[in-house]
Coordinates of C-alpha atoms and ligand atoms in Angstrom, one line a residue:
M1272 CA 111.6 85.1 26.4
Q1273 CA 110.6 81.9 27.6
G1274 CA 108.6 82.5 30.6
V1275 CA 107.5 79.7 33.3
N1276 CA 105.1 76.9 32.0
G1277 CA 102.4 77.5 34.7
V1278 CA 102.0 76.0 38.2
H1279 CA 104.4 73.3 39.2
H1280 CA 103.6 72.9 42.9
I1281 CA 102.0 74.9 46.1
T1282 CA 103.4 74.5 49.7
A1283 CA 101.3 75.2 52.6
I1284 CA 101.6 75.2 56.4
A1285 CA 99.4 72.4 58.1
G1286 CA 98.6 71.4 61.7
P1287 CA 99.0 67.7 62.8
A1288 CA 100.3 65.4 60.1
Q1289 CA 97.5 62.7 60.2
E1290 CA 94.6 65.2 60.2
N1291 CA 96.2 66.7 57.2
L1292 CA 96.4 63.4 55.6
D1293 CA 92.8 62.7 56.7
F1294 CA 91.6 65.7 54.9
Y1295 CA 93.6 65.7 51.5
A1296 CA 93.6 61.9 50.9
G1297 CA 90.4 60.9 52.6
V1298 CA 87.9 63.6 52.1
L1299 CA 89.5 65.1 48.9
G1300 CA 90.5 61.9 47.5
M1301 CA 93.9 63.1 46.3
R1302 CA 96.9 60.6 46.1
L1303 CA 99.6 61.1 48.7
V1304 CA 102.6 60.6 46.2
K1305 CA 105.3 61.2 48.6
R1306 CA 105.8 60.9 52.4
S1307 CA 108.9 62.6 52.9
V1308 CA 110.5 65.2 55.6
N1309 CA 111.4 69.0 55.2
Q1310 CA 114.7 68.8 53.8
D1311 CA 115.9 72.0 55.9
D1312 CA 113.9 70.5 59.1
P1313 CA 114.0 66.8 58.9
T1314 CA 111.9 66.4 62.0
T1315 CA 108.9 67.5 60.0
Y1316 CA 107.1 65.5 57.4
H1317 CA 106.9 67.0 53.8
L1318 CA 103.6 65.3 52.3
F1319 CA 102.8 65.6 48.9
Y1320 CA 99.2 65.2 47.3
A1321 CA 98.5 65.0 43.7
D1322 CA 97.0 63.2 41.0
A1323 CA 98.1 59.1 40.6
E1324 CA 101.1 60.2 38.6
G1325 CA 102.0 63.4 40.4
H1326 CA 101.9 65.3 37.1
P1327 CA 103.5 68.8 37.5
G1328 CA 100.7 71.1 38.5
S1329 CA 99.0 68.7 40.2
D1330 CA 100.9 68.9 43.4
L1331 CA 99.5 70.4 46.9
T1332 CA 102.4 69.8 49.6
F1333 CA 102.3 70.2 53.3
F1334 CA 104.7 71.0 56.1
P1335 CA 102.9 70.1 59.1
W1336 CA 104.3 72.4 61.6
A1337 CA 101.5 71.8 64.4
Q1338 CA 103.3 74.2 67.1
M1339 CA 103.4 77.2 64.8
A1340 CA 100.6 80.1 65.4
P1341 CA 97.8 80.6 63.1
P1342 CA 99.0 82.9 60.4
R1343 CA 98.5 86.8 60.3
P1344 CA 96.3 87.3 56.9
G1345 CA 97.9 90.3 55.0
Y1346 CA 99.7 91.5 51.8
G1347 CA 102.9 89.8 50.6
L1348 CA 101.2 86.8 51.3
A1349 CA 99.1 83.9 49.0
M1350 CA 95.8 83.9 50.6
E1351 CA 94.0 81.0 48.9
V1352 CA 94.6 77.8 47.0
G1353 CA 92.6 76.8 44.2
L1354 CA 92.2 73.1 43.2
E1355 CA 90.6 72.1 39.8
V1356 CA 87.7 69.8 39.5
P1357 CA 85.6 68.4 36.8
Q1358 CA 82.8 70.6 35.2
G1359 CA 79.6 69.8 37.0
S1360 CA 81.0 68.2 40.0
L1361 CA 80.2 71.1 42.7
D1362 CA 77.0 69.4 44.1
F1363 CA 79.0 66.5 44.7
W1364 CA 81.9 68.2 46.4
G1365 CA 79.2 70.6 48.5
Q1366 CA 77.8 67.3 49.9
R1367 CA 81.0 65.6 50.4
L1368 CA 82.7 68.1 52.2
Q1369 CA 79.6 68.7 54.6
R1370 CA 79.3 64.8 55.2
Y1371 CA 82.8 65.1 56.7
G1372 CA 82.4 68.2 58.7
T1373 CA 83.6 71.1 56.3
R1374 CA 81.1 73.8 55.6
P1375 CA 81.6 75.6 52.2
G1376 CA 80.2 78.7 51.3
P1377 CA 77.7 79.1 48.5
V1378 CA 78.8 78.5 44.8
Q1379 CA 80.3 81.7 43.7
T1380 CA 81.7 82.7 39.9
R1381 CA 84.9 84.1 39.3
F1382 CA 86.2 84.7 36.1
G1383 CA 83.4 82.9 34.5
Q1384 CA 84.1 79.6 36.7
Q1385 CA 82.1 78.2 39.1
L1386 CA 83.8 77.5 42.7
L1387 CA 83.1 76.4 46.1
A1388 CA 85.5 78.3 48.7
F1389 CA 86.0 76.7 52.3
S1390 CA 88.6 76.5 55.1
D1391 CA 90.5 73.3 55.3
P1392 CA 90.8 71.4 59.1
H1393 CA 93.5 73.6 59.8
G1394 CA 92.4 77.2 58.6
L1395 CA 93.9 77.0 54.8
N1396 CA 91.6 78.7 52.3
V1397 CA 90.6 76.4 49.6
A1398 CA 88.5 76.9 46.5
L1399 CA 87.3 73.9 44.2
V1400 CA 87.2 75.5 40.8
E1401 CA 85.1 73.6 37.8
A1402 CA 87.2 73.6 34.6
P1403 CA 86.9 71.7 31.3
A1404 CA 89.0 68.8 30.8
G1405 CA 92.3 69.3 28.9
R1406 CA 95.2 69.2 31.4
P1407 CA 97.0 66.0 31.9
F1408 CA 95.4 64.1 34.3
T1409 CA 95.7 60.5 35.8
P1410 CA 92.9 59.4 37.9
W1411 CA 93.9 57.3 41.0
D1412 CA 92.0 54.1 41.5
G1413 CA 92.8 54.2 45.2
S1414 CA 90.5 57.3 45.9
P1415 CA 87.5 57.6 47.7
V1416 CA 86.3 59.7 45.2
P1417 CA 84.8 58.3 41.9
H1418 CA 87.4 59.3 38.6
A1419 CA 84.6 61.6 37.5
Q1420 CA 84.9 63.8 40.5
Q1421 CA 88.6 63.6 41.5
V1422 CA 90.5 66.7 41.9
R1423 CA 92.7 67.1 38.7
G1424 CA 95.5 69.3 40.1
L1425 CA 96.1 73.0 41.2
H1426 CA 93.9 75.8 39.7
G1427 CA 96.1 78.4 41.3
A1428 CA 96.4 80.9 44.1
Q1429 CA 95.0 84.5 45.2
I1430 CA 97.7 86.6 46.6
W1431 CA 97.2 89.9 48.4
E1432 CA 99.8 92.9 47.4
R1433 CA 100.5 96.2 49.1
D1434 CA 101.2 97.6 45.8
A1435 CA 100.2 95.0 43.0
S1436 CA 101.6 97.1 40.1
A1437 CA 105.4 95.9 41.1
T1438 CA 104.0 92.7 41.0
R1439 CA 102.4 92.6 37.9
Q1440 CA 105.3 94.0 36.1
F1441 CA 107.4 91.2 37.2
L1442 CA 105.0 88.7 36.7
T1443 CA 104.4 89.7 33.1
T1444 CA 108.2 91.1 32.0
V1445 CA 110.3 88.5 34.3
L1446 CA 108.0 85.1 34.5
G1447 CA 106.4 85.6 31.1
F1448 CA 102.4 85.6 32.5
E1449 CA 100.0 87.5 30.7
E1450 CA 97.0 89.6 32.2
L1451 CA 94.0 87.3 31.6
G1452 CA 91.3 89.6 32.8
A1453 CA 90.3 92.1 35.7
E1454 CA 87.1 91.8 37.8
G1455 CA 86.0 92.7 41.2
G1456 CA 89.3 94.4 42.4
W1457 CA 91.3 91.3 41.4
T1458 CA 93.4 90.8 38.3
R1459 CA 94.3 87.4 37.0
F1460 CA 97.6 86.3 35.4
G1461 CA 98.3 83.2 33.5
V1462 CA 100.4 81.3 30.9
P1463 CA 98.3 80.6 27.9
G1464 CA 98.2 77.0 27.3
A1465 CA 99.6 76.1 30.8
A1466 CA 97.9 75.1 34.1
G1467 CA 97.9 77.6 36.9
V1468 CA 96.6 81.1 37.5
V1469 CA 97.6 83.8 40.0
D1470 CA 94.8 86.2 40.9
V1471 CA 96.4 89.4 42.6
R1472 CA 94.7 92.3 44.6
D1473 CA 95.8 95.5 46.0
A1474 CA 95.2 95.2 49.9
P1475 CA 96.9 98.4 51.1
E1476 CA 94.1 98.2 54.2
A1477 CA 95.8 95.2 55.5
R1478 CA 98.9 94.4 57.4
R1479 CA 101.9 92.5 56.2
G1480 CA 101.0 89.0 56.1
A1481 CA 102.9 86.4 58.2
W1482 CA 102.9 82.5 58.0
G1483 CA 101.3 80.2 60.2
V1484 CA 99.5 76.9 60.5
G1485 CA 96.9 77.3 57.6
S1486 CA 98.7 79.6 55.4
V1487 CA 100.3 79.3 52.0
H1488 CA 104.0 78.8 52.3
H1489 CA 105.1 79.2 48.7
L1490 CA 104.2 79.1 44.9
A1491 CA 106.4 77.1 42.6
W1492 CA 106.3 77.7 39.0
R1493 CA 107.4 75.1 36.2
V1494 CA 110.4 75.2 34.2
D1495 CA 111.7 72.6 31.5
N1496 CA 114.8 71.5 33.1
E1497 CA 118.0 73.3 34.6
A1498 CA 119.0 75.3 31.7
H1499 CA 115.4 77.0 31.5
Q1500 CA 115.6 77.3 35.2
A1501 CA 118.9 79.2 34.9
R1502 CA 117.6 81.7 32.2
V1503 CA 114.6 82.6 34.5
R1504 CA 116.8 83.0 37.6
A1505 CA 119.0 85.3 35.7
R1506 CA 116.1 87.5 34.9
V1507 CA 115.1 87.3 38.4
E1508 CA 118.0 88.6 39.8
S1509 CA 118.3 91.1 36.7
A1510 CA 114.9 92.7 38.3
G1511 CA 116.6 93.2 41.5
A1512 CA 115.5 90.2 43.4
Q1513 CA 117.5 87.6 45.4
A1514 CA 117.5 84.3 44.2
T1515 CA 119.0 81.2 46.2
P1516 CA 121.3 78.9 44.1
M1517 CA 119.8 75.7 42.6
I1518 CA 119.1 73.4 45.4
D1519 CA 118.5 69.8 44.6
R1520 CA 115.2 68.6 45.9
F1521 CA 115.9 65.2 44.5
W1522 CA 112.5 64.9 42.9
F1523 CA 113.0 68.3 41.1
K1524 CA 115.7 71.1 41.2
S1525 CA 114.5 74.5 42.9
V1526 CA 115.3 77.7 43.0
Y1527 CA 113.7 80.2 45.3
F1528 CA 113.0 84.1 45.5
K1529 CA 110.5 86.8 46.5
E1530 CA 108.4 88.5 44.3
P1531 CA 108.3 92.2 44.7
G1532 CA 105.6 92.1 47.2
G1533 CA 107.2 89.7 49.3
V1534 CA 105.4 86.1 48.5
L1535 CA 107.8 83.3 48.4
F1536 CA 108.1 81.9 44.8
E1537 CA 109.9 78.8 43.4
L1538 CA 111.3 77.6 40.1
A1539 CA 110.9 73.9 40.0
T1540 CA 111.8 71.6 37.1
D1541 CA 109.5 69.1 35.6
G1542 CA 111.9 66.1 36.2
P1543 CA 112.8 63.6 37.6
G1544 CA 109.6 63.3 39.4
F1545 CA 108.2 61.3 42.0
A1546 CA 108.6 57.9 40.6
V1547 CA 112.3 58.3 40.5
D1548 CA 113.1 56.6 43.9
E1549 CA 109.6 54.5 44.3
D1550 CA 107.4 52.1 42.2
A1551 CA 104.9 54.4 40.8
A1552 CA 102.2 51.6 42.0
H1553 CA 103.5 52.4 45.7
L1554 CA 103.9 55.9 45.6
G1555 CA 103.6 57.5 49.3
E1556 CA 103.2 54.4 50.9
T1557 CA 106.5 54.6 53.1
L1558 CA 109.0 57.3 54.3
V1559 CA 111.4 58.3 51.6
L1560 CA 114.3 60.2 52.1
P1561 CA 116.6 62.0 50.0
P1562 CA 119.9 60.0 49.5
W1563 CA 121.7 62.6 51.8
L1564 CA 119.6 62.0 54.8
E1565 CA 119.4 58.1 54.4
A1566 CA 122.1 57.6 57.0
H1567 CA 119.8 59.4 59.4
R1568 CA 116.9 57.3 58.6
G1569 CA 116.6 55.5 62.1
S1570 CA 116.4 58.8 64.0
I1571 CA 114.4 60.7 61.6
A1572 CA 111.6 57.9 61.4
Q1573 CA 111.7 57.8 65.2
A1574 CA 110.9 61.3 65.7
L1575 CA 108.1 61.7 63.2
P1576 CA 104.4 60.8 64.3
P1577 CA 103.0 57.8 62.9
L1578 CA 101.1 58.1 59.9
N1579 CA 97.7 55.8 58.6
L1580 CA 96.7 56.2 55.1
P1581 CA 93.1 57.5 55.8
V1582 CA 90.6 55.4 54.1
E1583 CA 90.5 53.4 57.4
N1584 CA 89.7 56.4 59.5
L1585 CA 86.9 57.9 57.8
P1586 CA 83.3 56.7 58.9
G1587 CA 81.5 55.4 55.8
V1588 CA 84.5 55.1 53.5
Q1589 CA 85.1 51.5 52.5
P1590 CA 88.8 50.8 52.1
Ligands
ZN2998 ZN1 108.5 74.1 46.6

């Protein structure tokens, strides 16, 4: 059985777009690799932050739905996003976050890895997790963060479940994850040789979680191509989950479904990638629309708030 190839991207819900951009590109120093719109709601941006080349697995994306209420923490929801940073960089990150007004907790250790956990300006729980180099990563010369400390990509996510056993069965027998360890009520799953873990805990004491500003929207897992995607999709359906047809997201092809506990998952192809419609040197600088929305560019652009790349907005950061 060929399972998924680790994490592809994670999408979350943010408040005002400019504040989101200021934090992820300005403070965390990730590259805005695509400035587009939510294809199902083109009045809302879809902002993609990644490494310089937008490698699959490096990509944290946001729908800025500032009018939404805060989320209800609970089961059936991903509750934290992990971003991978270089070994020994947490001192740098602790100081940098504090300088720009974010207060991380003390350094913690999970599954042998050191991390700093904090809430982003809109309440999303984020952990910066130290890991040895090894994944494909291209540093971003335009980042306010030096190469040696830059975010390398997604580490994974934490999810809460009402009954984690059904999710465990689904992850291992349908998606090809392996159980990597258990610690403090959490079980870690991952795909050997691929970046991206999911930590699962039973949270029967909680209520059902609900999306809101500052929550994760979905977790996307990598597949090689459409044929691989179709094979995994067939297994998802055989396991009783309802999967969408393949949807062309232009930069990748997507299939969505809920895992047994209710967390929204996606299968996303590696290609064609973010450079399919923009010069790789200028990713994210202008509004990019999929071809079927180009005819409406004028009205779409008018409805969106202006966005300024954040280096100019941060005190003490030289462009
Ligand atoms: Zn997605």
